[in-house]
Coordinates of C-alpha atoms and ligand atoms in Angstrom, one line a residue:
X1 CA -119.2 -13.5 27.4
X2 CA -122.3 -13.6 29.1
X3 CA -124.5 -12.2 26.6
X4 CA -122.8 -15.5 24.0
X5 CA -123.6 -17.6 27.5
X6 CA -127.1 -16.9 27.2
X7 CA -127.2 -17.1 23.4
X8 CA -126.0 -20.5 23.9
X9 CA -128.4 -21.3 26.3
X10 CA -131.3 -20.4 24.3
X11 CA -130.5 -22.1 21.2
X12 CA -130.1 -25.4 23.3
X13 CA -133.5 -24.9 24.4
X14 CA -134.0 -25.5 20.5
X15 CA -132.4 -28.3 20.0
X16 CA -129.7 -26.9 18.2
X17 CA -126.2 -27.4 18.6
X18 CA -122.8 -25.5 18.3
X19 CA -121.2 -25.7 14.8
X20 CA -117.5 -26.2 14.5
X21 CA -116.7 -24.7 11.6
X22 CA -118.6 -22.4 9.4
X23 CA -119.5 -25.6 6.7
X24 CA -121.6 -26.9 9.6
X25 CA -123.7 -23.9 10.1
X26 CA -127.5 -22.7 9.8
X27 CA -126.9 -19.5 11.3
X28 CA -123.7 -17.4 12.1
X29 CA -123.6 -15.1 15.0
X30 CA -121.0 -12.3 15.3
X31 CA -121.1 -11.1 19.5
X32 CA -119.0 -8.1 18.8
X33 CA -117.5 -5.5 21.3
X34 CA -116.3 -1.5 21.1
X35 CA -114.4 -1.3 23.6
X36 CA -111.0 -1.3 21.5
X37 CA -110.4 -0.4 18.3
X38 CA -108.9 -3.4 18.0
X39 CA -112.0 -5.8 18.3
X40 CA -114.0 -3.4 16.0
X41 CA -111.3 -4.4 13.7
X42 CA -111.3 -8.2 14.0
X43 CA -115.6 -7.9 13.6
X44 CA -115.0 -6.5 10.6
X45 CA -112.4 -9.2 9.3
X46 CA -115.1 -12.0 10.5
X47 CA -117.6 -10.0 8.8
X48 CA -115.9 -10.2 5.1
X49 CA -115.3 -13.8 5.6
X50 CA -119.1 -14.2 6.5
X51 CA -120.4 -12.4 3.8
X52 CA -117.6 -14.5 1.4
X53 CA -119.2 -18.0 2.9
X54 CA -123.0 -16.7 2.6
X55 CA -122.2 -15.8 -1.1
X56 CA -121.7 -19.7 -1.7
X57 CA -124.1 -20.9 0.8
X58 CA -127.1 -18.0 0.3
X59 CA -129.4 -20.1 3.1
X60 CA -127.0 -19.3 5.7
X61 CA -128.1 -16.4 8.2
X62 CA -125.6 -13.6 9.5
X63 CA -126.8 -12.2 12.8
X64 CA -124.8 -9.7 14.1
X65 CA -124.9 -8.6 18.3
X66 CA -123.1 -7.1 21.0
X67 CA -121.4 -3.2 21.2
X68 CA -120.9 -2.4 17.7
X69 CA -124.0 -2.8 17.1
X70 CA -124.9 0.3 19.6
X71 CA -122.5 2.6 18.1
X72 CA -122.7 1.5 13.9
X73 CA -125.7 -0.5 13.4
X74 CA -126.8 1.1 10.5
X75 CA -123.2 1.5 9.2
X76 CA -122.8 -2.1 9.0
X77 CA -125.8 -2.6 7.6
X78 CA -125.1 -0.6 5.1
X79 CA -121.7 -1.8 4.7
X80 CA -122.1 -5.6 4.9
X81 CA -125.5 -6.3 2.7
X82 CA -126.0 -9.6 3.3
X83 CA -126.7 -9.3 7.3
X84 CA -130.2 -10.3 8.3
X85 CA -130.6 -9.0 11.5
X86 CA -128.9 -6.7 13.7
X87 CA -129.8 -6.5 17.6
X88 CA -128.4 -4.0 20.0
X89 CA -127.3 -4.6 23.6
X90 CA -129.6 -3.0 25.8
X91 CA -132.2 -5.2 26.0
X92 CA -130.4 -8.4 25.5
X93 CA -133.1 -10.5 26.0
X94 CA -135.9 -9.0 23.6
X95 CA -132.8 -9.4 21.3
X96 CA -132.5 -13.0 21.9
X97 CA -135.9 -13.7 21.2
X98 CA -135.7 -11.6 17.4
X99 CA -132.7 -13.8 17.2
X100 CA -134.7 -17.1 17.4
X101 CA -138.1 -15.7 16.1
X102 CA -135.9 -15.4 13.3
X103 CA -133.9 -18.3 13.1
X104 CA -137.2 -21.1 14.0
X105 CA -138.6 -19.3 11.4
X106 CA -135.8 -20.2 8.6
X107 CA -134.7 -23.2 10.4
X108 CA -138.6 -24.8 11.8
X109 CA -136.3 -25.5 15.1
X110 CA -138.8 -26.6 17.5
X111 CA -138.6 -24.9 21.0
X112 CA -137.9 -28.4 23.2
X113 CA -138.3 -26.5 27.3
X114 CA -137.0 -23.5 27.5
X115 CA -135.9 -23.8 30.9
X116 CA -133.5 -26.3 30.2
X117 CA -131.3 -23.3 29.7
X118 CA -128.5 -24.6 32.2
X119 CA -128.3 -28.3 30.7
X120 CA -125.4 -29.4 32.2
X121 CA -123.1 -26.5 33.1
X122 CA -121.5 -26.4 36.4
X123 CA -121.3 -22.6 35.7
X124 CA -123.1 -19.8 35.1
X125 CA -122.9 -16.1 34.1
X126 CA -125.5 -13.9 35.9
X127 CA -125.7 -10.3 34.5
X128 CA -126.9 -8.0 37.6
X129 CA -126.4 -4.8 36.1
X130 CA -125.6 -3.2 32.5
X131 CA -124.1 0.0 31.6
X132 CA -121.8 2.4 33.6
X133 CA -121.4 5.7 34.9
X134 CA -118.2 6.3 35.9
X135 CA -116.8 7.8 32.4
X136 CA -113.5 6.7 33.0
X137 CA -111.8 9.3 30.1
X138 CA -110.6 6.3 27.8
X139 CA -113.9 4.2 27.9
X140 CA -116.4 3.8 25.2
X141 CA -119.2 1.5 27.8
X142 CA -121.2 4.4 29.2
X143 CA -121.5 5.2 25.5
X144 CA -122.3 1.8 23.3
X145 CA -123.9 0.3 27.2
X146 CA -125.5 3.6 28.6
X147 CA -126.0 4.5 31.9
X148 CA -125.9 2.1 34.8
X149 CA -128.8 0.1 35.6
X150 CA -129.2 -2.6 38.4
X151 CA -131.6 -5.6 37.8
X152 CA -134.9 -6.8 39.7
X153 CA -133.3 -8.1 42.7
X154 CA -136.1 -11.2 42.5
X155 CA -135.3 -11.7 39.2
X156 CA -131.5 -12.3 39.9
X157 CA -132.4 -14.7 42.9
X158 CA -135.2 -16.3 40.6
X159 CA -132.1 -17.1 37.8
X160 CA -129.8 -18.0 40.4
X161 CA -132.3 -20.9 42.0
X162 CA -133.0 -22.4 38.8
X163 CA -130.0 -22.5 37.3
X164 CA -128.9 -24.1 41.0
X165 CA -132.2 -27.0 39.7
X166 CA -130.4 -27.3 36.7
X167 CA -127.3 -28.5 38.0
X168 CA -125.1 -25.4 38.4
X169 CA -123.0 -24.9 41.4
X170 CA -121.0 -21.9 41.3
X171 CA -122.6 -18.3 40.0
X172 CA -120.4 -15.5 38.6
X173 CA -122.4 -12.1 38.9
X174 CA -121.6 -9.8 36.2
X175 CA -121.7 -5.9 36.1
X176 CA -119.2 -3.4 34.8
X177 CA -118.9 -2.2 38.5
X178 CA -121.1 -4.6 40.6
X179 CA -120.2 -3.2 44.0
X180 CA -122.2 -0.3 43.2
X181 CA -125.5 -2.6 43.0
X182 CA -128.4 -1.5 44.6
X183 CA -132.0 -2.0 43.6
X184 CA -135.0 -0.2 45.7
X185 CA -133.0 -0.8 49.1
X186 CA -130.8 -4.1 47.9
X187 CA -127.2 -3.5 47.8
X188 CA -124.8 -6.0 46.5
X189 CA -123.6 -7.6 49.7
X190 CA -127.2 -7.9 50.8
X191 CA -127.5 -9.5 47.2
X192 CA -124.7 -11.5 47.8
X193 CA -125.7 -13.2 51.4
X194 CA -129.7 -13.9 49.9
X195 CA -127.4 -15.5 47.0
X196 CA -125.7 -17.1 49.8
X197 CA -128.6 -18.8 51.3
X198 CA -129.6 -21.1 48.0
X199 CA -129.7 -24.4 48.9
X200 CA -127.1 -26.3 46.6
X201 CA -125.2 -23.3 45.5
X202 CA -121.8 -24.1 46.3
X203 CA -120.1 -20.9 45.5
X204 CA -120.2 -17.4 44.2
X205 CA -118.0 -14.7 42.0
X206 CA -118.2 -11.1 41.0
X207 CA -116.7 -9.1 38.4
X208 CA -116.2 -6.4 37.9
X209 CA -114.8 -4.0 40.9
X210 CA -114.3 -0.3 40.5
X211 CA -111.2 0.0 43.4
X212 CA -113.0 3.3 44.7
X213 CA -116.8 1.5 45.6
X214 CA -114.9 -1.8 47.4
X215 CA -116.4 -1.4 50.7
X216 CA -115.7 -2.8 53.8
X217 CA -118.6 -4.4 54.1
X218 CA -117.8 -6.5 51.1
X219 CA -114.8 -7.8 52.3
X220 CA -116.7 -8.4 55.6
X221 CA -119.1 -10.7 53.1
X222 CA -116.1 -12.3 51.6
X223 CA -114.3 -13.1 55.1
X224 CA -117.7 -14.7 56.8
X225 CA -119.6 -16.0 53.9
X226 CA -117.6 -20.1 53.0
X227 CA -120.0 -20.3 49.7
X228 CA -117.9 -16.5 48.6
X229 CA -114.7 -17.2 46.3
X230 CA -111.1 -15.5 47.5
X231 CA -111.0 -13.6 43.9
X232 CA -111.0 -10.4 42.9
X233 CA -110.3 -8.6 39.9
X234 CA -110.3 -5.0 40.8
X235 CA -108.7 -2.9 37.9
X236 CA -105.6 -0.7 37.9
X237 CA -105.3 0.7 34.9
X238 CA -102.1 2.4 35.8
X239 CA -100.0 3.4 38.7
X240 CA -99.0 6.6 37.7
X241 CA -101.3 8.9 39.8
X242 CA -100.8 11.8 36.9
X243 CA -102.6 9.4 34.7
X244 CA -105.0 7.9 36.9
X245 CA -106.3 11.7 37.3
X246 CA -106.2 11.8 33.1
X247 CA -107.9 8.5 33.0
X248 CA -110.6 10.0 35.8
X249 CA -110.5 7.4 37.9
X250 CA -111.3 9.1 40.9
X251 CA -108.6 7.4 43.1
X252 CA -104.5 7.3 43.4
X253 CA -101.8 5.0 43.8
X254 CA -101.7 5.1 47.5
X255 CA -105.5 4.6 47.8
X256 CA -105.2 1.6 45.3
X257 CA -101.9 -0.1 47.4
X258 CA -103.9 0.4 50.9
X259 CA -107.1 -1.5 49.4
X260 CA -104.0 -4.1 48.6
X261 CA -102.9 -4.4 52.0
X262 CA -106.4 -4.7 53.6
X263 CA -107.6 -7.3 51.2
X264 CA -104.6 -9.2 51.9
X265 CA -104.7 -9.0 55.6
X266 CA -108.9 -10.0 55.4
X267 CA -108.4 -13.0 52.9
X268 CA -105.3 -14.3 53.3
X269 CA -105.6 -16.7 50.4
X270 CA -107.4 -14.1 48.1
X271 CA -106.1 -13.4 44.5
X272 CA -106.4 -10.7 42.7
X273 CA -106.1 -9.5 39.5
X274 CA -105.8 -6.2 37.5
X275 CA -106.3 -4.5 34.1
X276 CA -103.7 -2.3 32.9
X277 CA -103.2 0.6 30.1
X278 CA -100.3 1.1 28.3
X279 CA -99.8 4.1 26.4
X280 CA -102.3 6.5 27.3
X281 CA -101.8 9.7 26.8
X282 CA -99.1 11.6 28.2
X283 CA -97.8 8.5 29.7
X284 CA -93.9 9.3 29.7
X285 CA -90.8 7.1 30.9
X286 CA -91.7 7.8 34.3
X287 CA -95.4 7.2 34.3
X288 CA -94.7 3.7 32.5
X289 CA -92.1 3.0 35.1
X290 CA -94.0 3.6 38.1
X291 CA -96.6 0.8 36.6
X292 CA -94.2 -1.6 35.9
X293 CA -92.7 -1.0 39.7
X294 CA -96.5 -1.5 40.9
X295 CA -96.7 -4.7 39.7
X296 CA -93.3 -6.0 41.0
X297 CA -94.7 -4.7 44.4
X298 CA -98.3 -6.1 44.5
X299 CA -97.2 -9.5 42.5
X300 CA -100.8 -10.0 40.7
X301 CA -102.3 -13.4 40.4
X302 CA -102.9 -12.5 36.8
X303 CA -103.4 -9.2 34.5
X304 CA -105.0 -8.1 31.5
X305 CA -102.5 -5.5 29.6
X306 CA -104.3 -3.5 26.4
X307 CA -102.7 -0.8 24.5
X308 CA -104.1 2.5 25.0
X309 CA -106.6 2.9 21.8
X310 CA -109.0 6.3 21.1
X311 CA -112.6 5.5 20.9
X312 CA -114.7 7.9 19.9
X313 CA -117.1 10.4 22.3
X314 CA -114.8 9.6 25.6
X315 CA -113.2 12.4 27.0
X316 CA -109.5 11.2 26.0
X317 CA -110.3 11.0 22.3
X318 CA -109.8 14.7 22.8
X319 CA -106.4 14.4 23.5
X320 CA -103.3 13.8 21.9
X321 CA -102.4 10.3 20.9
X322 CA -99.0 10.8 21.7
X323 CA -97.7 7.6 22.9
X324 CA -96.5 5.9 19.2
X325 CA -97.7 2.5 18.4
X326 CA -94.4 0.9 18.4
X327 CA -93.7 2.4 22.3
X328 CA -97.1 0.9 23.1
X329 CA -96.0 -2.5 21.8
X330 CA -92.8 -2.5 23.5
X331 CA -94.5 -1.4 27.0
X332 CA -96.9 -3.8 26.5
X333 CA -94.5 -6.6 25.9
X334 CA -92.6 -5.5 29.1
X335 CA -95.8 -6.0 31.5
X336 CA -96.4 -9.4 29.9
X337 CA -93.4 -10.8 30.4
X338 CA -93.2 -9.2 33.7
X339 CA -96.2 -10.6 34.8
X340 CA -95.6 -13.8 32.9
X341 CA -92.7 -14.5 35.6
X342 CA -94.6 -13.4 38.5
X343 CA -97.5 -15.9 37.5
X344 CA -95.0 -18.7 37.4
X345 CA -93.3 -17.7 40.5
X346 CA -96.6 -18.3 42.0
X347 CA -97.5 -21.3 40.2
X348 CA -94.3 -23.0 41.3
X349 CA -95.0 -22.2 45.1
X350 CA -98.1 -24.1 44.8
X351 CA -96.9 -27.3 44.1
X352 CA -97.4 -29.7 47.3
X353 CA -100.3 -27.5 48.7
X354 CA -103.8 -28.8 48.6
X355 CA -107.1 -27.1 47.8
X356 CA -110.5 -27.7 47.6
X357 CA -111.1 -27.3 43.4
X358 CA -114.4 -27.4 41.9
X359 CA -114.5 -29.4 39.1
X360 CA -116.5 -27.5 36.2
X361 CA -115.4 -29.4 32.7
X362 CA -114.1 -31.9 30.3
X363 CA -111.5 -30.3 27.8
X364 CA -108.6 -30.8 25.6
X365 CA -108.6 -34.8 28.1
X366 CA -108.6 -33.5 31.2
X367 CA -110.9 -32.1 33.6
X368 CA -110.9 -28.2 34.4
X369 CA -111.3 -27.3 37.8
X370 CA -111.1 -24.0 39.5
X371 CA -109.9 -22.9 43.1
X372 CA -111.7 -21.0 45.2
X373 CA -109.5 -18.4 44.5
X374 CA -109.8 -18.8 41.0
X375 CA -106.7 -20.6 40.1
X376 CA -107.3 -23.2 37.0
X377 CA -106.2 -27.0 37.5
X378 CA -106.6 -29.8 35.4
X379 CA -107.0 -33.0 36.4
X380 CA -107.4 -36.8 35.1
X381 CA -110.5 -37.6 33.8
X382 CA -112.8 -39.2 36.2
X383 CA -116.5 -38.8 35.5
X384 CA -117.9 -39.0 39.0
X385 CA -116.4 -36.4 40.3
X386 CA -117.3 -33.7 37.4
X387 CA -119.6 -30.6 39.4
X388 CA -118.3 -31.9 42.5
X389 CA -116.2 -30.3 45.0
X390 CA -112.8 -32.7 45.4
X391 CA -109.8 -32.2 47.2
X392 CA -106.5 -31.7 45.6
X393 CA -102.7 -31.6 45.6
X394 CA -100.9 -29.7 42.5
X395 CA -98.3 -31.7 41.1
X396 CA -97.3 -29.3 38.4
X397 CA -97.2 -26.0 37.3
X398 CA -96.8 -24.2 33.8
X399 CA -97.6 -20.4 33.8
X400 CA -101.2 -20.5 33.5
X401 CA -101.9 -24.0 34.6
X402 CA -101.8 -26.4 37.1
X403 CA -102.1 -30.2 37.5
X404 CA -103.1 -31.9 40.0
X405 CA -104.6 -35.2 41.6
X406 CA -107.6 -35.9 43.6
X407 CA -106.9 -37.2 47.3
X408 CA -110.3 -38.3 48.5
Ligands
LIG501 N1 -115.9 -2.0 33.9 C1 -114.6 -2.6 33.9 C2 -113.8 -2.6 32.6 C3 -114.5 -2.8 31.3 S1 -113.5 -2.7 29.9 C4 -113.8 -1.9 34.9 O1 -113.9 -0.7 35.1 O2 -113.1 -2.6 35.5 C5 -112.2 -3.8 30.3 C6 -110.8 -3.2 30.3 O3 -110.5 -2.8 29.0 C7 -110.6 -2.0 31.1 O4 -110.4 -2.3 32.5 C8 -109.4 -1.3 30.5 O5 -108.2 -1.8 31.0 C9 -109.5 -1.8 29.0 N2 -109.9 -0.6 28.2 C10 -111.1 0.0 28.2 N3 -111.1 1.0 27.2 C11 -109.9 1.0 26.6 C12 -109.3 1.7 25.6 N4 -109.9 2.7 25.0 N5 -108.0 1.4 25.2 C13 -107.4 0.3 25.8 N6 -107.9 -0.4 26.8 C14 -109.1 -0.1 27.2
LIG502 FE1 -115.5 1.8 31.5 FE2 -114.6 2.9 33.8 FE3 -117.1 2.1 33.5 FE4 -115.2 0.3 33.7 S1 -115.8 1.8 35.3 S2 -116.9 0.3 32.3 S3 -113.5 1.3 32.6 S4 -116.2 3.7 32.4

């Protein structure tokens, strides 16, 4: 998401624009990802549709970025002939800049200013760390991503301040476990309060959490700090503490539903959200069960469900499979609807209440605003009060969305 963010960014620095379709494009871009077998899949599909359009229209270009590019570059090199450039992940912005030497070169874009990289947004992604190195057993990251590695802490304050100029007002820090942050003796709430202190810079979000590094201190930041959002998305992955020792995630159950509870009690308004595996292996009946019973207890604001899938070099590709596809399916259609239900549980108790949304886009005729605690409303169109903060009352709620109407 972020790396596409920043792609986007650039490109508008060149005057180009965002294609709809592929008849309308120069260059096509493939951001790809490992991290389920799935995705690697879909790349592929793109890929042969790609290479069908190029065939017809030979002065397109086919850049191809992101994960899978870290673990079968030259594979799909070999495999897709007409690609003209593939970049890897781990320096994304060399990559960026091979990805528009190329293109001005083709296409004599013309760079306009590049630091009209936030034109307009009222959002922006701010990677503060890559990699990982937790080696959680199913997870292909520390692999494709490598080995955790926070950023120049002036740099991040640098990009935060000038995207703040630009006309962003709410940041969203990006690591694959940004709690652990520290560069030379900056940690991440120390990050987060000099964050804080930018002028204009109405609020702040993190993902992602790893549940065993959420300190106290953290939620301390999150209780004092009015610019920090009530959001977290802190990962389950299962509630079974037989698997979570499988999955070697280094906490259990009960450590998990205590972090819960003291979250709750800190930020009474917080929400918080969760990843969860289905099917991994040696996840029986019970194991399932106890997931599904986790999640009627905590009553998440939201959840990501993914069926378990083997990637290569992790520890769990060693083990058996043993969990059949169609058992995955059905326990991954039970958590949906599950969650489904719990999600529009919630959304019906907001109706009536009022918030304080910020209002970050036009789309599909309304305007998309978010709560602090991350919940999505849409409103009537009303230009002045786009990257504003407004106040709000929800007048109705579907599953996944809310609508509402300013009270000034
Ligand atoms: N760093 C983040 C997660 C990054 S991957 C974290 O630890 O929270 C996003 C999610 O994809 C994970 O939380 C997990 O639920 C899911 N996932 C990762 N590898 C997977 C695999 N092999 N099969 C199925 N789901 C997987
Ligand atoms: Fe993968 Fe675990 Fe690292 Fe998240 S914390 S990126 S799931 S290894």
């Amino acid at each position: 998401m972020c790396d596409s963010d920043k792609l986007d960014s650039a490109f508008l620095a060149y005057g180009a624009s965002k294609a709809n379709n592929f008849l309308d494009a120069d260059v096509l871009i493939l951001n790809t990802c490992s991290v389920r077998m799935q995705s690697e899949q879909k790349a592929f599909s793109y890929l042969g549709r790609m290479e069908e359009f190029k065939q017809q229209n030979p002065d397109v270009k086919i850049i191809v970025m992101g994960c899978m590019t870290e673990r079968l570059g030259n594979d799909i090199k070999k495999r897709f002939k007409s690609i003209d450039l593939v970049v890897g992940t781990k320096d994304i912005d060399n990559s960026i800049s091979k990805i528009i030497d190329l293109c001005c070169f083709r296409n004599s874009f013309k760079k306009i200013n590049s630091n009209i990289q936030f034109r307009s947004k009222v959002i922006s992604y701010i990677t503060i760390m890559k990699g990982c190195n937790n080696y959680c057993s199913y997870c292909i990251v520390p692999f494709v991503r490598g080995i955790e590695k926070s950023f120049d802490y002036n740099t991040i304050i640098n990009k935060c301040s000038s995207a703040v100029k630009n006309g962003v007002r709410e940041v969203i820090l990006l690591g694959q476990n940004v709690n652990s942050y520290k560069y030379k003796n900056v940690d991440f709430t120390s990050l987060l309060k000099s964050i804080a202190s930018i002028k204009n810079l109405e609020r702040i979000r993190f993902l992602t959490n790893h549940p065993k590094d959420l300190s106290d201190d953290l939620i301390n930041v999150i209780t004092t700090n009015r610019k920090m959002c009530s959001h977290i998305h802190l990962p389950m992955q299962s509630a079974s503490n037989k698997i979570l020792r499988l999955m070697n995630r280094k906490y259990t159950y009960e450590y998990y539903l205590d972090l819960i509870e003291k979250l709750r009690l800190a930020i009474p308004d917080i929400t918080i959200t969760t990843d969860i595996i289905v099917g991994f292996p040696g996840e029986n009946d019970r194991d399932f069960e106890d997931t599904l019973n986790a999640i009627k207890t905590i009553k998440f604001g939201g959840l990501y469900v993914f069926k378990y899938s083997p990637r290569p070099n992790t520890m769990a590709f060693e083990m058996s499979d043993d969990v059949s596809i169609i058992e995955k399916k059905k326990r991954h259609a039970i958590i949906l609807e599950e969650s489904n239900k719990i999600s529009a549980e919630i959304a019906l108790k907001m109706i009536g209440t009022r918030h304080q949304v910020l209002v970050e886009k036009v789309k599909d005729g309304f305007m998309e605003a978010k709560t602090k605690s991350g919940r999505k409303v849409f409103l009537k169109i009303d230009k002045k009060h786009y990257g504003k903060i407004v106040n709000i009352i929800i007048k109705e709620a579907k599953i996944n969305s809310l609508f509402g109407d300013v009270i000034d």
